[in-house]
Coordinates of C-alpha atoms in Angstrom, one line a residue:
M1 CA 241.6 17.9 -69.6
L2 CA 238.8 18.6 -72.0
N3 CA 237.3 15.1 -71.5
F4 CA 237.5 15.7 -67.7
L5 CA 235.6 19.1 -68.0
R6 CA 233.0 17.6 -70.2
N7 CA 232.6 14.7 -67.8
E8 CA 232.0 17.1 -64.9
K9 CA 229.6 19.1 -66.9
D10 CA 227.5 16.1 -67.5
I11 CA 227.7 15.0 -63.9
F12 CA 226.7 18.5 -62.7
L13 CA 223.8 18.6 -65.2
L14 CA 222.6 15.2 -63.9
A15 CA 222.6 16.7 -60.4
L16 CA 220.6 19.6 -61.8
S17 CA 218.0 17.3 -63.3
Y18 CA 217.9 15.1 -60.2
Y19 CA 217.4 17.7 -57.5
T20 CA 215.5 20.5 -59.5
R21 CA 213.0 20.9 -62.2
I22 CA 215.5 22.8 -64.4
S23 CA 215.6 21.2 -67.9
V24 CA 218.8 19.5 -69.1
P25 CA 219.6 17.8 -72.4
K26 CA 217.6 14.6 -72.9
D27 CA 220.7 12.8 -74.2
L28 CA 222.6 13.4 -71.0
P29 CA 224.7 10.3 -70.2
Y30 CA 223.3 8.4 -67.2
S31 CA 224.6 5.8 -64.9
E32 CA 224.2 4.9 -61.2
E33 CA 227.8 5.8 -60.8
R34 CA 227.4 9.2 -62.3
L35 CA 224.3 9.9 -60.1
Q36 CA 226.3 9.0 -57.0
H37 CA 229.1 11.4 -58.1
S38 CA 226.6 14.1 -58.6
T39 CA 226.3 14.5 -54.9
R40 CA 229.4 16.6 -55.1
Y41 CA 227.4 19.4 -56.6
V42 CA 224.4 19.6 -54.1
A43 CA 225.8 22.7 -52.6
I44 CA 225.9 24.5 -55.9
I45 CA 222.3 23.3 -56.4
G46 CA 221.6 25.1 -53.0
W47 CA 223.3 28.2 -54.5
I48 CA 221.0 28.0 -57.5
V49 CA 217.9 27.5 -55.4
G50 CA 218.9 30.3 -53.0
V51 CA 219.4 32.8 -55.8
F52 CA 216.1 31.8 -57.5
S53 CA 214.4 32.2 -54.1
F54 CA 216.0 35.7 -53.5
V55 CA 214.9 37.0 -56.9
F56 CA 211.3 36.2 -55.9
Y57 CA 211.9 37.8 -52.6
V58 CA 213.2 41.1 -54.0
I59 CA 210.3 41.2 -56.6
F60 CA 207.5 40.8 -54.1
E61 CA 209.3 42.8 -51.3
F62 CA 209.4 45.6 -53.8
L63 CA 205.9 45.1 -55.1
V64 CA 203.9 44.3 -51.9
H65 CA 205.7 43.9 -48.7
P66 CA 208.8 41.9 -47.1
S67 CA 206.3 39.4 -45.8
F68 CA 205.1 38.6 -49.3
G69 CA 208.8 38.5 -50.4
V70 CA 209.4 35.8 -47.7
F71 CA 206.2 33.9 -48.8
F72 CA 207.1 33.7 -52.5
S73 CA 210.9 33.1 -51.9
L74 CA 209.6 29.9 -50.0
L75 CA 207.2 29.1 -52.8
A76 CA 209.9 29.5 -55.3
G77 CA 212.2 27.1 -53.5
V78 CA 209.5 24.5 -53.3
W79 CA 208.6 24.8 -56.9
I80 CA 212.1 24.8 -58.5
T81 CA 213.0 21.6 -56.5
G82 CA 209.6 19.9 -57.0
A83 CA 209.2 19.7 -53.3
F84 CA 212.0 17.1 -53.5
H85 CA 212.9 17.2 -49.8
E86 CA 209.6 18.3 -48.5
D87 CA 208.2 15.1 -49.9
G88 CA 210.7 13.1 -47.9
L89 CA 210.0 15.1 -44.8
T90 CA 206.1 14.4 -45.0
D91 CA 206.7 10.7 -45.8
T92 CA 209.1 10.3 -42.9
I93 CA 206.9 12.0 -40.4
D94 CA 203.9 9.9 -41.5
A95 CA 205.9 6.8 -41.2
F96 CA 207.4 7.2 -37.8
G97 CA 204.2 8.8 -36.5
G98 CA 202.0 6.0 -37.5
G99 CA 204.3 2.8 -37.5
W100 CA 205.5 0.9 -34.6
T101 CA 207.6 -1.8 -36.2
K102 CA 210.3 -1.5 -39.0
E103 CA 208.0 -3.2 -41.5
D104 CA 205.1 -0.7 -40.7
I105 CA 207.3 2.3 -40.9
L106 CA 208.9 1.3 -44.3
R107 CA 205.4 0.5 -45.6
I108 CA 203.8 3.8 -44.6
M109 CA 206.9 5.6 -45.9
K110 CA 206.5 4.0 -49.3
D111 CA 202.8 5.2 -49.5
S112 CA 202.4 8.2 -52.0
R113 CA 199.5 9.5 -50.0
I114 CA 200.1 12.1 -47.3
G115 CA 198.6 11.5 -43.9
S116 CA 197.7 13.7 -40.9
F117 CA 201.2 13.5 -39.2
G118 CA 203.0 14.5 -42.5
T119 CA 200.5 17.3 -43.1
I120 CA 201.0 18.8 -39.6
G121 CA 204.7 18.4 -39.9
I122 CA 205.2 20.2 -43.2
F123 CA 202.8 22.9 -42.1
F124 CA 204.7 23.7 -38.9
L125 CA 208.1 23.4 -40.6
L126 CA 207.2 25.7 -43.5
M127 CA 205.6 28.2 -41.0
G128 CA 208.7 28.1 -38.9
K129 CA 211.0 28.9 -41.8
Y130 CA 208.6 31.7 -42.9
L131 CA 208.6 33.3 -39.5
L132 CA 212.3 33.1 -39.1
L133 CA 212.9 34.5 -42.6
E134 CA 210.4 37.3 -42.0
K135 CA 212.3 38.1 -38.8
L136 CA 215.6 38.3 -40.7
A137 CA 214.0 40.3 -43.4
S138 CA 213.2 43.0 -40.7
S139 CA 217.0 43.7 -40.9
K140 CA 216.3 45.5 -44.1
N141 CA 219.9 44.5 -45.3
T142 CA 219.6 43.1 -48.8
L143 CA 223.1 41.6 -48.8
F144 CA 222.4 39.9 -45.6
I145 CA 219.1 38.4 -46.9
F146 CA 220.8 37.4 -50.2
L147 CA 223.6 35.5 -48.3
V148 CA 221.2 34.0 -45.8
M149 CA 219.1 32.3 -48.7
I150 CA 222.2 31.0 -50.4
L151 CA 223.7 29.7 -47.1
Y152 CA 220.8 27.9 -45.8
H153 CA 219.9 26.2 -48.9
S154 CA 223.6 25.1 -49.7
L155 CA 224.6 24.1 -46.2
A156 CA 221.5 22.2 -45.4
R157 CA 222.2 19.9 -48.4
I158 CA 225.4 18.7 -46.9
A159 CA 223.9 17.1 -43.8
P160 CA 222.2 14.3 -45.6
L161 CA 225.4 13.3 -47.2
Y162 CA 227.1 12.7 -43.9
L163 CA 224.1 10.8 -42.6
A164 CA 224.1 8.6 -45.8
N165 CA 227.7 7.9 -45.5
F166 CA 227.5 6.8 -41.8
S167 CA 224.3 4.8 -42.1
S168 CA 223.1 1.8 -44.1
Y169 CA 220.4 2.1 -46.8
V170 CA 217.6 -0.4 -45.6
R171 CA 215.6 -0.8 -49.0
D172 CA 216.4 -3.2 -51.8
E173 CA 215.2 -0.6 -54.2
G174 CA 214.4 3.1 -54.4
K175 CA 215.1 6.2 -56.3
A176 CA 217.7 7.3 -53.8
K177 CA 219.5 4.0 -53.5
P178 CA 222.5 4.9 -55.9
I179 CA 223.1 7.9 -53.8
A180 CA 222.2 6.7 -50.3
K181 CA 223.9 3.3 -50.5
H182 CA 227.4 4.8 -50.4
I183 CA 228.9 8.2 -51.0
H184 CA 232.6 8.5 -51.7
W185 CA 234.5 10.7 -49.3
E186 CA 235.9 12.9 -52.1
N187 CA 232.4 13.7 -53.2
I188 CA 231.3 14.6 -49.6
L189 CA 234.4 16.7 -49.1
M190 CA 233.9 18.6 -52.4
A191 CA 230.2 19.2 -51.4
T192 CA 231.2 20.4 -47.9
L193 CA 233.8 22.9 -49.5
L194 CA 231.3 24.3 -51.9
G195 CA 228.8 24.5 -49.1
F196 CA 231.0 26.3 -46.7
I197 CA 232.0 29.0 -49.2
P198 CA 229.0 31.1 -48.7
F199 CA 229.0 30.2 -45.0
F200 CA 232.5 31.6 -44.5
V201 CA 231.8 34.7 -46.6
F202 CA 228.7 35.4 -44.6
S203 CA 230.5 34.9 -41.3
W204 CA 233.4 37.1 -42.4
I205 CA 231.1 39.9 -43.5
F206 CA 228.8 39.9 -40.6
S207 CA 230.1 38.2 -37.5
F208 CA 232.3 35.2 -36.8
W209 CA 229.7 34.1 -34.2
Y210 CA 227.8 32.6 -37.2
L211 CA 230.3 29.9 -37.5
A212 CA 228.5 28.2 -34.5
I213 CA 225.8 27.3 -37.0
V214 CA 227.8 24.1 -37.6
I215 CA 227.3 22.8 -34.0
P216 CA 223.5 22.1 -34.3
L217 CA 223.9 20.6 -37.7
V218 CA 226.4 18.1 -36.4
L219 CA 224.2 17.3 -33.5
L220 CA 221.3 16.8 -35.9
V221 CA 223.1 14.3 -37.9
I222 CA 224.2 12.4 -34.8
Y223 CA 220.8 12.4 -33.4
L224 CA 219.0 11.3 -36.5
K225 CA 221.5 8.5 -37.3
S226 CA 220.8 7.1 -33.8
F227 CA 217.0 7.6 -34.2
F228 CA 216.7 6.0 -37.7
E229 CA 218.9 3.2 -36.8
K230 CA 217.0 2.4 -33.6
W231 CA 213.6 2.1 -35.5
I232 CA 214.6 0.9 -39.0
Q233 CA 218.3 0.0 -38.6
G234 CA 219.3 2.5 -41.2
I235 CA 218.0 5.1 -43.6
T236 CA 215.9 5.5 -46.8
G237 CA 215.9 8.4 -49.3
D238 CA 212.9 10.0 -47.4
C239 CA 215.1 10.1 -44.2
L240 CA 217.6 12.1 -46.1
G241 CA 214.9 14.5 -47.4
A242 CA 213.6 15.0 -43.9
T243 CA 217.2 15.6 -42.6
E244 CA 217.7 18.3 -45.3
Q245 CA 214.5 20.1 -44.4
I246 CA 215.1 20.0 -40.7
A247 CA 218.6 21.3 -41.3
E248 CA 217.2 24.2 -43.2
F249 CA 215.1 25.1 -40.2
L250 CA 217.9 24.7 -37.8
I251 CA 220.2 26.9 -39.8
L252 CA 217.7 29.7 -40.0
L253 CA 216.9 29.4 -36.3
S254 CA 220.6 29.6 -35.4
I255 CA 221.2 32.6 -37.7
T256 CA 218.1 34.4 -36.2
V257 CA 219.4 33.7 -32.6
I258 CA 222.8 34.9 -33.4
W259 CA 221.6 37.9 -35.2
K260 CA 219.3 39.0 -32.4
F261 CA 222.2 39.0 -30.0
T262 CA 224.9 40.5 -32.2
S263 CA 223.2 43.0 -34.3

């Protein structure tokens, strides 16, 4: 039992080092198999990012204004993750915006430089998240905002797991290959359970109408699977990052619409 707990601790710390800037012991055991198993903790990574973002929201909401609280909560989320998923979004938009063949799309996606399509895409997505969070902040309900931030960061991280499981990884190499090539169902189910905990708590406290948030997420995964397979016959790590970011936006949009008509 003790060995099992140590192993799980190491796998969790590996997830922490992969998905965030948080420091972990340098002698942490690493293998592609461990990295693949670390996906089971992506929802907890979302909890951590959500709490970190909320702390900045509270500080600057108190010191300046709720709008600044929202701004710095988004900035905190980008900083603690090293823009991990945002980078995937910009690369994906650049690639599909500028490429017309599979080869062109994959070549552009691999380019570390950001182009016009990616710049415009990330601007509008971040602006959209800012406006939605600002609208929700007008509720002036601290518990509501706290749970929203944990919910949207944790739930959005589950969507790429399902996309990766139902699609094929199209590169011969890549940082995300150990994760995207194949994800065991036990890891997906554990991540889903951990991601649904704040989701169910939020729905139980405020309204069961919020359970409908799952619908656009399922449709998103179905659509993106079809879209990526049409153009490049599968996915890359950048595609998964883009999926996570779009999922965050959809969750916030769904919460805002439901809140408007139920509050």
